[in-house]
Amino acid sequence: MTEAVPQAKTQGLSACAEIVRDHDHDRWLTLLFAAPHMREDLAALYAFAHEIGKTRERVSEPMMGEIRLQWWRESIEGIYDGLARKHPVVAGLADLVARHKPDRSVFIDLIDARAAELYDEGPVDFDGLLAYADQTGGALNRMAAFLCGARDDAHLSAAHAVGRAWALTGILRALAFQAAMQRITLPKDALEEAGIAPESLYRGQFSPDMIPIIRRIANAAQKAIRKAQIQNGSYPAQARSPMLLAVLARDYLDRLAHAGDDPFAAPFDRGALTRQLKLFWAVLRGRF
């Protein structure tokens, strides 16, 4: 498979940075607070995460998704074997690997975590949902913190916790969008226990019986953020950029709570300026 090559850079941005700016704006905002010499590595990592994370939306059948993900697995192997493909995101990752020498399994595991999405099966239970959040958002944010210089286990664990919170928040934010595509990333056992048929969600119908499920996921995200915040006082300044996702997650979770824990009604697409101001304030205070 030949992966589509993003357009050449414009306005002084690399191709990876453009992908993040255009398709993952929240992470783009946090990236801007990283030290200049760290931004390209973060952009490459986030662009890679976007490319593999959108696989399910870009294919019409699982086999095509498997082929696409296999292309990325082979690309990662090529980087470590000194045979990087001519693709801007692959090139960005090759530079990242040369500078930081992370284990290749980090990237392969991120790819493998996306493979299950191709079959629209969703997590069986809440533990499965947390595992999915850890394998995607948690692992990615841990890697981002590593690239920014975090090495202490407690600091990397805090970054992982923020990534878990971000992934769980993203599941709630994407619920309406995924439901319209007849996909649900919610624990099957919880839906069955509440007597909620996925088909009702596909039609955009929100039942009050959903509230305990939504609230449990939101509470798990808040718990992960609080766990990370224990490290607020000691977290290295140069590695705080990935941790700022906690600020954005709290804003989205607040909007969800104000909407009665109804993801279909929550104004997630509003308040962009407010979130930027919250980021500035957090950076000024040295907090996340």
PDB file of C-alpha atoms in Angstrom:
ATOM      1  CA  MET A   1       0.000   0.000   0.000  1.00  0.00           C
ATOM      2  CA  THR A   2       1.250   3.466  -0.856  1.00  0.00           C
ATOM      3  CA  GLU A   3       0.171   5.929   1.813  1.00  0.00           C
ATOM      4  CA  ALA A   4      -1.203   9.272   0.648  1.00  0.00           C
ATOM      5  CA  VAL A   5       1.444  11.943   1.105  1.00  0.00           C
ATOM      6  CA  PRO A   6       0.319  15.156   2.825  1.00  0.00           C
ATOM      7  CA  GLN A   7       0.891  18.376   0.944  1.00  0.00           C
ATOM      8  CA  ALA A   8       4.221  20.126   1.240  1.00  0.00           C
ATOM      9  CA  LYS A   9       4.665  22.516   4.124  1.00  0.00           C
ATOM     10  CA  THR A  10       3.308  26.035   3.934  1.00  0.00           C
ATOM     11  CA  GLN A  11       3.631  29.157   6.059  1.00  0.00           C
ATOM     12  CA  GLY A  12       6.878  27.862   7.538  1.00  0.00           C
ATOM     13  CA  LEU A  13       5.259  24.787   9.101  1.00  0.00           C
ATOM     14  CA  SER A  14       6.427  21.249   8.521  1.00  0.00           C
ATOM     15  CA  ALA A  15       4.010  18.765   7.017  1.00  0.00           C
ATOM     16  CA  CYS A  16       3.630  17.082  10.411  1.00  0.00           C
ATOM     17  CA  ALA A  17       2.884  20.374  12.137  1.00  0.00           C
ATOM     18  CA  GLU A  18       0.256  21.175   9.506  1.00  0.00           C
ATOM     19  CA  ILE A  19      -1.479  17.849  10.096  1.00  0.00           C
ATOM     20  CA  VAL A  20      -1.634  18.490  13.834  1.00  0.00           C
ATOM     21  CA  ARG A  21      -2.791  22.096  13.392  1.00  0.00           C
ATOM     22  CA  ASP A  22      -5.533  21.118  10.935  1.00  0.00           C
ATOM     23  CA  HIS A  23      -6.736  17.846  12.441  1.00  0.00           C
ATOM     24  CA  ASP A  24      -5.827  17.771  16.147  1.00  0.00           C
ATOM     25  CA  HIS A  25      -6.217  21.386  17.218  1.00  0.00           C
ATOM     26  CA  ASP A  26      -6.249  20.697  20.951  1.00  0.00           C
ATOM     27  CA  ARG A  27      -2.881  18.974  20.866  1.00  0.00           C
ATOM     28  CA  TRP A  28      -1.673  21.728  18.546  1.00  0.00           C
ATOM     29  CA  LEU A  29      -2.437  24.284  21.235  1.00  0.00           C
ATOM     30  CA  THR A  30      -0.469  22.340  23.829  1.00  0.00           C
ATOM     31  CA  LEU A  31       2.405  21.835  21.404  1.00  0.00           C
ATOM     32  CA  LEU A  32       2.812  25.604  21.087  1.00  0.00           C
ATOM     33  CA  PHE A  33       3.821  25.731  24.751  1.00  0.00           C
ATOM     34  CA  ALA A  34       6.660  23.255  24.237  1.00  0.00           C
ATOM     35  CA  ALA A  35      10.212  24.476  23.854  1.00  0.00           C
ATOM     36  CA  PRO A  36      10.896  25.297  20.166  1.00  0.00           C
ATOM     37  CA  HIS A  37      13.437  22.495  19.766  1.00  0.00           C
ATOM     38  CA  MET A  38      10.860  19.938  20.974  1.00  0.00           C
ATOM     39  CA  ARG A  39       7.972  20.949  18.747  1.00  0.00           C
ATOM     40  CA  GLU A  40       8.909  19.032  15.616  1.00  0.00           C
ATOM     41  CA  ASP A  41       9.277  15.776  17.540  1.00  0.00           C
ATOM     42  CA  LEU A  42       5.883  16.294  19.154  1.00  0.00           C
ATOM     43  CA  ALA A  43       4.382  17.227  15.792  1.00  0.00           C
ATOM     44  CA  ALA A  44       5.708  14.022  14.238  1.00  0.00           C
ATOM     45  CA  LEU A  45       4.333  11.919  17.103  1.00  0.00           C
ATOM     46  CA  TYR A  46       0.928  13.598  17.037  1.00  0.00           C
ATOM     47  CA  ALA A  47       0.712  13.463  13.224  1.00  0.00           C
ATOM     48  CA  PHE A  48       1.466   9.738  13.390  1.00  0.00           C
ATOM     49  CA  ALA A  49      -1.235   9.298  16.032  1.00  0.00           C
ATOM     50  CA  HIS A  50      -3.706  11.144  13.812  1.00  0.00           C
ATOM     51  CA  GLU A  51      -2.857   9.013  10.779  1.00  0.00           C
ATOM     52  CA  ILE A  52      -3.424   5.710  12.552  1.00  0.00           C
ATOM     53  CA  GLY A  53      -6.292   7.007  14.706  1.00  0.00           C
ATOM     54  CA  LYS A  54      -8.434   7.966  11.711  1.00  0.00           C
ATOM     55  CA  THR A  55      -8.036   4.624   9.967  1.00  0.00           C
ATOM     56  CA  ARG A  56     -11.537   3.393  10.793  1.00  0.00           C
ATOM     57  CA  GLU A  57     -13.129   6.541   9.389  1.00  0.00           C
ATOM     58  CA  ARG A  58     -11.178   6.326   6.149  1.00  0.00           C
ATOM     59  CA  VAL A  59     -11.946   2.764   5.123  1.00  0.00           C
ATOM     60  CA  SER A  60     -15.145   1.031   4.104  1.00  0.00           C
ATOM     61  CA  GLU A  61     -14.198  -2.422   5.345  1.00  0.00           C
ATOM     62  CA  PRO A  62     -11.868  -3.870   7.991  1.00  0.00           C
ATOM     63  CA  MET A  63      -9.491  -5.490   5.522  1.00  0.00           C
ATOM     64  CA  MET A  64      -8.621  -2.137   3.986  1.00  0.00           C
ATOM     65  CA  GLY A  65      -7.942  -0.807   7.465  1.00  0.00           C
ATOM     66  CA  GLU A  66      -5.705  -3.772   8.235  1.00  0.00           C
ATOM     67  CA  ILE A  67      -3.721  -3.053   5.072  1.00  0.00           C
ATOM     68  CA  ARG A  68      -3.359   0.586   6.035  1.00  0.00           C
ATOM     69  CA  LEU A  69      -2.186  -0.239   9.553  1.00  0.00           C
ATOM     70  CA  GLN A  70       0.211  -2.846   8.188  1.00  0.00           C
ATOM     71  CA  TRP A  71       1.712  -0.126   5.996  1.00  0.00           C
ATOM     72  CA  TRP A  72       2.440   1.840   9.151  1.00  0.00           C
ATOM     73  CA  ARG A  73       3.884  -1.191  10.938  1.00  0.00           C
ATOM     74  CA  GLU A  74       6.247  -1.767   8.024  1.00  0.00           C
ATOM     75  CA  SER A  75       7.111   1.931   7.988  1.00  0.00           C
ATOM     76  CA  ILE A  76       8.104   1.804  11.663  1.00  0.00           C
ATOM     77  CA  GLU A  77      10.176  -1.310  11.081  1.00  0.00           C
ATOM     78  CA  GLY A  78      11.832   0.439   8.135  1.00  0.00           C
ATOM     79  CA  ILE A  79      12.788   3.399  10.310  1.00  0.00           C
ATOM     80  CA  TYR A  80      14.545   1.149  12.809  1.00  0.00           C
ATOM     81  CA  ASP A  81      16.199  -0.812  10.010  1.00  0.00           C
ATOM     82  CA  GLY A  82      17.534   2.362   8.395  1.00  0.00           C
ATOM     83  CA  LEU A  83      15.132   2.214   5.427  1.00  0.00           C
ATOM     84  CA  ALA A  84      12.639   5.002   6.114  1.00  0.00           C
ATOM     85  CA  ARG A  85       9.969   5.468   3.467  1.00  0.00           C
ATOM     86  CA  LYS A  86       9.654   8.761   1.621  1.00  0.00           C
ATOM     87  CA  HIS A  87       6.666  10.115   3.488  1.00  0.00           C
ATOM     88  CA  PRO A  88       6.678  13.303   5.564  1.00  0.00           C
ATOM     89  CA  VAL A  89       5.276  11.724   8.717  1.00  0.00           C
ATOM     90  CA  VAL A  90       7.620   8.763   8.416  1.00  0.00           C
ATOM     91  CA  ALA A  91      10.507  11.194   7.913  1.00  0.00           C
ATOM     92  CA  GLY A  92       9.460  13.101  11.033  1.00  0.00           C
ATOM     93  CA  LEU A  93       9.338   9.872  13.010  1.00  0.00           C
ATOM     94  CA  ALA A  94      12.748   8.844  11.671  1.00  0.00           C
ATOM     95  CA  ASP A  95      14.238  12.092  12.960  1.00  0.00           C
ATOM     96  CA  LEU A  96      12.497  11.567  16.302  1.00  0.00           C
ATOM     97  CA  VAL A  97      13.857   8.033  16.607  1.00  0.00           C
ATOM     98  CA  ALA A  98      17.364   9.160  15.724  1.00  0.00           C
ATOM     99  CA  ARG A  99      17.286  11.809  18.454  1.00  0.00           C
ATOM    100  CA  HIS A 100      15.531   9.969  21.271  1.00  0.00           C
ATOM    101  CA  LYS A 101      15.915   6.253  20.449  1.00  0.00           C
ATOM    102  CA  PRO A 102      12.585   5.062  21.885  1.00  0.00           C
ATOM    103  CA  ASP A 103      11.819   1.376  21.675  1.00  0.00           C
ATOM    104  CA  ARG A 104      10.015   0.500  18.447  1.00  0.00           C
ATOM    105  CA  SER A 105       7.378  -1.399  20.430  1.00  0.00           C
ATOM    106  CA  VAL A 106       5.909   1.938  21.540  1.00  0.00           C
ATOM    107  CA  PHE A 107       4.847   2.710  17.979  1.00  0.00           C
ATOM    108  CA  ILE A 108       3.792  -0.838  17.127  1.00  0.00           C
ATOM    109  CA  ASP A 109       1.622  -1.017  20.235  1.00  0.00           C
ATOM    110  CA  LEU A 110      -0.088   2.252  19.284  1.00  0.00           C
ATOM    111  CA  ILE A 111      -0.855   0.811  15.851  1.00  0.00           C
ATOM    112  CA  ASP A 112      -2.113  -2.482  17.271  1.00  0.00           C
ATOM    113  CA  ALA A 113      -4.418  -0.632  19.668  1.00  0.00           C
ATOM    114  CA  ARG A 114      -6.200   0.876  16.663  1.00  0.00           C
ATOM    115  CA  ALA A 115      -6.719  -2.468  14.915  1.00  0.00           C
ATOM    116  CA  ALA A 116      -9.620  -3.460  17.195  1.00  0.00           C
ATOM    117  CA  GLU A 117     -11.524  -0.352  16.113  1.00  0.00           C
ATOM    118  CA  LEU A 118     -11.813  -1.713  12.579  1.00  0.00           C
ATOM    119  CA  TYR A 119     -14.396  -4.280  13.671  1.00  0.00           C
ATOM    120  CA  ASP A 120     -16.648  -1.905  15.654  1.00  0.00           C
ATOM    121  CA  GLU A 121     -16.748  -4.305  18.570  1.00  0.00           C
ATOM    122  CA  GLY A 122     -16.145  -1.821  21.370  1.00  0.00           C
ATOM    123  CA  PRO A 123     -15.077  -2.701  24.918  1.00  0.00           C
ATOM    124  CA  VAL A 124     -16.885  -5.522  26.676  1.00  0.00           C
ATOM    125  CA  ASP A 125     -16.775  -3.873  30.093  1.00  0.00           C
ATOM    126  CA  PHE A 126     -15.442  -0.828  31.928  1.00  0.00           C
ATOM    127  CA  ASP A 127     -12.041  -2.417  32.487  1.00  0.00           C
ATOM    128  CA  GLY A 128     -11.807  -2.935  28.749  1.00  0.00           C
ATOM    129  CA  LEU A 129     -12.638   0.720  28.184  1.00  0.00           C
ATOM    130  CA  LEU A 130      -9.869   1.805  30.575  1.00  0.00           C
ATOM    131  CA  ALA A 131      -7.434  -0.555  28.857  1.00  0.00           C
ATOM    132  CA  TYR A 132      -8.320   0.987  25.495  1.00  0.00           C
ATOM    133  CA  ALA A 133      -7.787   4.499  26.897  1.00  0.00           C
ATOM    134  CA  ASP A 134      -4.424   3.436  28.328  1.00  0.00           C
ATOM    135  CA  GLN A 135      -3.261   1.779  25.104  1.00  0.00           C
ATOM    136  CA  THR A 136      -4.148   4.822  23.003  1.00  0.00           C
ATOM    137  CA  GLY A 137      -4.162   8.148  24.866  1.00  0.00           C
ATOM    138  CA  GLY A 138      -2.139   6.960  27.843  1.00  0.00           C
ATOM    139  CA  ALA A 139       0.711   5.448  25.871  1.00  0.00           C
ATOM    140  CA  LEU A 140       0.799   8.367  23.444  1.00  0.00           C
ATOM    141  CA  ASN A 141       1.007  11.024  26.150  1.00  0.00           C
ATOM    142  CA  ARG A 142       3.648   9.072  28.045  1.00  0.00           C
ATOM    143  CA  MET A 143       5.709   9.040  24.872  1.00  0.00           C
ATOM    144  CA  ALA A 144       5.158  12.781  24.371  1.00  0.00           C
ATOM    145  CA  ALA A 145       6.421  13.492  27.882  1.00  0.00           C
ATOM    146  CA  PHE A 146       9.430  11.272  27.247  1.00  0.00           C
ATOM    147  CA  LEU A 147      10.271  13.258  24.118  1.00  0.00           C
ATOM    148  CA  CYS A 148      10.111  16.436  26.202  1.00  0.00           C
ATOM    149  CA  GLY A 149      12.651  15.101  28.669  1.00  0.00           C
ATOM    150  CA  ALA A 150      10.561  13.415  31.374  1.00  0.00           C
ATOM    151  CA  ARG A 151      12.421  10.362  32.668  1.00  0.00           C
ATOM    152  CA  ASP A 152      11.262   9.884  36.265  1.00  0.00           C
ATOM    153  CA  ASP A 153       8.773   7.028  36.579  1.00  0.00           C
ATOM    154  CA  ALA A 154       6.354   9.170  38.596  1.00  0.00           C
ATOM    155  CA  HIS A 155       6.382  11.881  35.937  1.00  0.00           C
ATOM    156  CA  LEU A 156       5.886   9.415  33.096  1.00  0.00           C
ATOM    157  CA  SER A 157       3.069   7.759  35.043  1.00  0.00           C
ATOM    158  CA  ALA A 158       1.428  11.169  35.480  1.00  0.00           C
ATOM    159  CA  ALA A 159       1.676  11.778  31.744  1.00  0.00           C
ATOM    160  CA  HIS A 160       0.073   8.396  31.140  1.00  0.00           C
ATOM    161  CA  ALA A 161      -2.765   9.325  33.504  1.00  0.00           C
ATOM    162  CA  VAL A 162      -3.405  12.581  31.643  1.00  0.00           C
ATOM    163  CA  GLY A 163      -3.450  10.610  28.399  1.00  0.00           C
ATOM    164  CA  ARG A 164      -5.997   8.197  29.861  1.00  0.00           C
ATOM    165  CA  ALA A 165      -8.161  11.133  30.922  1.00  0.00           C
ATOM    166  CA  TRP A 166      -7.873  12.702  27.477  1.00  0.00           C
ATOM    167  CA  ALA A 167      -8.851   9.457  25.758  1.00  0.00           C
ATOM    168  CA  LEU A 168     -11.877   8.951  28.023  1.00  0.00           C
ATOM    169  CA  THR A 169     -12.938  12.551  27.487  1.00  0.00           C
ATOM    170  CA  GLY A 170     -12.537  12.048  23.756  1.00  0.00           C
ATOM    171  CA  ILE A 171     -14.812   9.011  23.842  1.00  0.00           C
ATOM    172  CA  LEU A 172     -17.536  11.111  25.446  1.00  0.00           C
ATOM    173  CA  ARG A 173     -17.015  14.012  23.056  1.00  0.00           C
ATOM    174  CA  ALA A 174     -17.145  11.686  20.040  1.00  0.00           C
ATOM    175  CA  LEU A 175     -20.215   9.751  21.146  1.00  0.00           C
ATOM    176  CA  ALA A 176     -22.700  11.579  18.915  1.00  0.00           C
ATOM    177  CA  PHE A 177     -20.344  11.528  15.933  1.00  0.00           C
ATOM    178  CA  GLN A 178     -19.600   7.825  16.302  1.00  0.00           C
ATOM    179  CA  ALA A 179     -23.244   6.975  16.886  1.00  0.00           C
ATOM    180  CA  ALA A 180     -24.112   8.624  13.576  1.00  0.00           C
ATOM    181  CA  MET A 181     -21.621   6.201  12.005  1.00  0.00           C
ATOM    182  CA  GLN A 182     -23.260   3.319  13.921  1.00  0.00           C
ATOM    183  CA  ARG A 183     -20.271   2.915  16.208  1.00  0.00           C
ATOM    184  CA  ILE A 184     -20.247   2.983  20.007  1.00  0.00           C
ATOM    185  CA  THR A 185     -17.147   2.960  22.225  1.00  0.00           C
ATOM    186  CA  LEU A 186     -18.986   2.316  25.471  1.00  0.00           C
ATOM    187  CA  PRO A 187     -18.920  -0.787  27.694  1.00  0.00           C
ATOM    188  CA  LYS A 188     -21.331  -3.347  26.289  1.00  0.00           C
ATOM    189  CA  ASP A 189     -22.212  -4.821  29.664  1.00  0.00           C
ATOM    190  CA  ALA A 190     -23.193  -1.405  31.038  1.00  0.00           C
ATOM    191  CA  LEU A 191     -25.439  -0.694  28.053  1.00  0.00           C
ATOM    192  CA  GLU A 192     -27.094  -4.093  28.360  1.00  0.00           C
ATOM    193  CA  GLU A 193     -27.614  -3.688  32.104  1.00  0.00           C
ATOM    194  CA  ALA A 194     -29.236  -0.294  31.513  1.00  0.00           C
ATOM    195  CA  GLY A 195     -31.440  -1.759  28.780  1.00  0.00           C
ATOM    196  CA  ILE A 196     -30.067   0.599  26.145  1.00  0.00           C
ATOM    197  CA  ALA A 197     -30.010  -0.662  22.579  1.00  0.00           C
ATOM    198  CA  PRO A 198     -27.154   0.712  20.473  1.00  0.00           C
ATOM    199  CA  GLU A 199     -29.713   1.386  17.726  1.00  0.00           C
ATOM    200  CA  SER A 200     -31.337   4.073  19.877  1.00  0.00           C
ATOM    201  CA  LEU A 201     -27.993   5.856  20.105  1.00  0.00           C
ATOM    202  CA  TYR A 202     -27.565   5.535  16.366  1.00  0.00           C
ATOM    203  CA  ARG A 203     -30.794   7.526  16.054  1.00  0.00           C
ATOM    204  CA  GLY A 204     -29.418  10.209  18.369  1.00  0.00           C
ATOM    205  CA  GLN A 205     -31.745   9.307  21.225  1.00  0.00           C
ATOM    206  CA  PHE A 206     -30.288   9.945  24.661  1.00  0.00           C
ATOM    207  CA  SER A 207     -31.925   8.134  27.567  1.00  0.00           C
ATOM    208  CA  PRO A 208     -31.608   9.222  31.223  1.00  0.00           C
ATOM    209  CA  ASP A 209     -30.522   5.631  31.839  1.00  0.00           C
ATOM    210  CA  MET A 210     -27.292   6.555  30.063  1.00  0.00           C
ATOM    211  CA  ILE A 211     -26.323   9.127  32.692  1.00  0.00           C
ATOM    212  CA  PRO A 212     -24.698   6.676  35.179  1.00  0.00           C
ATOM    213  CA  ILE A 213     -22.548   5.273  32.364  1.00  0.00           C
ATOM    214  CA  ILE A 214     -21.480   8.700  31.142  1.00  0.00           C
ATOM    215  CA  ARG A 215     -20.849   9.890  34.683  1.00  0.00           C
ATOM    216  CA  ARG A 216     -18.699   6.860  35.488  1.00  0.00           C
ATOM    217  CA  ILE A 217     -16.495   7.524  32.460  1.00  0.00           C
ATOM    218  CA  ALA A 218     -16.258  11.238  33.262  1.00  0.00           C
ATOM    219  CA  ASN A 219     -15.396  10.453  36.889  1.00  0.00           C
ATOM    220  CA  ALA A 220     -12.664   8.072  35.759  1.00  0.00           C
ATOM    221  CA  ALA A 221     -11.208  10.867  33.622  1.00  0.00           C
ATOM    222  CA  GLN A 222     -11.319  13.305  36.537  1.00  0.00           C
ATOM    223  CA  LYS A 223      -9.718  10.720  38.818  1.00  0.00           C
ATOM    224  CA  ALA A 224      -6.859  10.242  36.354  1.00  0.00           C
ATOM    225  CA  ILE A 225      -6.316  14.009  36.204  1.00  0.00           C
ATOM    226  CA  ARG A 226      -6.211  14.265  39.993  1.00  0.00           C
ATOM    227  CA  LYS A 227      -3.669  11.438  40.095  1.00  0.00           C
ATOM    228  CA  ALA A 228      -1.460  13.335  37.653  1.00  0.00           C
ATOM    229  CA  GLN A 229      -1.817  16.609  39.533  1.00  0.00           C
ATOM    230  CA  ILE A 230      -0.034  15.120  42.540  1.00  0.00           C
ATOM    231  CA  GLN A 231       3.122  15.715  40.484  1.00  0.00           C
ATOM    232  CA  ASN A 232       2.281  19.354  39.750  1.00  0.00           C
ATOM    233  CA  GLY A 233       4.906  20.774  42.074  1.00  0.00           C
ATOM    234  CA  SER A 234       7.770  18.610  40.868  1.00  0.00           C
ATOM    235  CA  TYR A 235       6.996  18.178  37.188  1.00  0.00           C
ATOM    236  CA  PRO A 236       9.874  19.317  34.961  1.00  0.00           C
ATOM    237  CA  ALA A 237       9.002  22.562  33.191  1.00  0.00           C
ATOM    238  CA  GLN A 238      10.271  21.391  29.809  1.00  0.00           C
ATOM    239  CA  ALA A 239       7.898  18.399  29.859  1.00  0.00           C
ATOM    240  CA  ARG A 240       4.696  20.215  30.792  1.00  0.00           C
ATOM    241  CA  SER A 241       3.375  20.675  27.261  1.00  0.00           C
ATOM    242  CA  PRO A 242       1.714  17.199  27.030  1.00  0.00           C
ATOM    243  CA  MET A 243       0.322  17.652  30.543  1.00  0.00           C
ATOM    244  CA  LEU A 244      -1.733  20.651  29.417  1.00  0.00           C
ATOM    245  CA  LEU A 245      -4.255  18.223  27.937  1.00  0.00           C
ATOM    246  CA  ALA A 246      -5.531  17.966  31.517  1.00  0.00           C
ATOM    247  CA  VAL A 247      -6.597  21.624  31.348  1.00  0.00           C
ATOM    248  CA  LEU A 248      -8.529  21.049  28.131  1.00  0.00           C
ATOM    249  CA  ALA A 249     -10.072  17.804  29.373  1.00  0.00           C
ATOM    250  CA  ARG A 250     -11.429  19.530  32.482  1.00  0.00           C
ATOM    251  CA  ASP A 251     -13.058  22.194  30.307  1.00  0.00           C
ATOM    252  CA  TYR A 252     -14.802  19.596  28.151  1.00  0.00           C
ATOM    253  CA  LEU A 253     -15.884  17.603  31.203  1.00  0.00           C
ATOM    254  CA  ASP A 254     -17.300  20.764  32.787  1.00  0.00           C
ATOM    255  CA  ARG A 255     -19.329  21.414  29.630  1.00  0.00           C
ATOM    256  CA  LEU A 256     -20.614  17.865  29.755  1.00  0.00           C
ATOM    257  CA  ALA A 257     -21.650  18.226  33.406  1.00  0.00           C
ATOM    258  CA  HIS A 258     -23.450  21.516  32.698  1.00  0.00           C
ATOM    259  CA  ALA A 259     -25.377  19.725  29.939  1.00  0.00           C
ATOM    260  CA  GLY A 260     -26.718  17.174  32.407  1.00  0.00           C
ATOM    261  CA  ASP A 261     -24.148  14.553  31.386  1.00  0.00           C
ATOM    262  CA  ASP A 262     -25.726  14.372  27.942  1.00  0.00           C
ATOM    263  CA  PRO A 263     -22.932  14.132  25.327  1.00  0.00           C
ATOM    264  CA  PHE A 264     -25.468  14.764  22.572  1.00  0.00           C
ATOM    265  CA  ALA A 265     -26.345  18.167  24.069  1.00  0.00           C
ATOM    266  CA  ALA A 266     -22.992  19.288  25.498  1.00  0.00           C
ATOM    267  CA  PRO A 267     -21.509  22.302  23.640  1.00  0.00           C
ATOM    268  CA  PHE A 268     -18.115  20.740  23.065  1.00  0.00           C
ATOM    269  CA  ASP A 269     -17.516  22.811  19.937  1.00  0.00           C
ATOM    270  CA  ARG A 270     -17.829  26.104  21.809  1.00  0.00           C
ATOM    271  CA  GLY A 271     -15.438  27.942  24.108  1.00  0.00           C
ATOM    272  CA  ALA A 272     -12.264  27.723  22.036  1.00  0.00           C
ATOM    273  CA  LEU A 273     -11.065  31.115  23.285  1.00  0.00           C
ATOM    274  CA  THR A 274     -11.881  30.167  26.871  1.00  0.00           C
ATOM    275  CA  ARG A 275      -9.782  27.019  26.577  1.00  0.00           C
ATOM    276  CA  GLN A 276      -6.851  28.995  25.173  1.00  0.00           C
ATOM    277  CA  LEU A 277      -7.056  31.431  28.068  1.00  0.00           C
ATOM    278  CA  LYS A 278      -7.143  28.524  30.511  1.00  0.00           C
ATOM    279  CA  LEU A 279      -4.000  27.146  28.918  1.00  0.00           C
ATOM    280  CA  PHE A 280      -2.218  30.495  29.239  1.00  0.00           C
ATOM    281  CA  TRP A 281      -3.258  30.776  32.885  1.00  0.00           C
ATOM    282  CA  ALA A 282      -2.113  27.241  33.650  1.00  0.00           C
ATOM    283  CA  VAL A 283       1.276  27.902  32.058  1.00  0.00           C
ATOM    284  CA  LEU A 284       1.683  31.159  33.938  1.00  0.00           C
ATOM    285  CA  ARG A 285       0.952  29.370  37.219  1.00  0.00           C
ATOM    286  CA  GLY A 286       3.162  26.421  36.337  1.00  0.00           C
ATOM    287  CA  ARG A 287       0.234  24.042  36.769  1.00  0.00           C
ATOM    288  CA  PHE A 288      -1.776  21.586  34.689  1.00  0.00           C
TER     289      PHE A 288
END
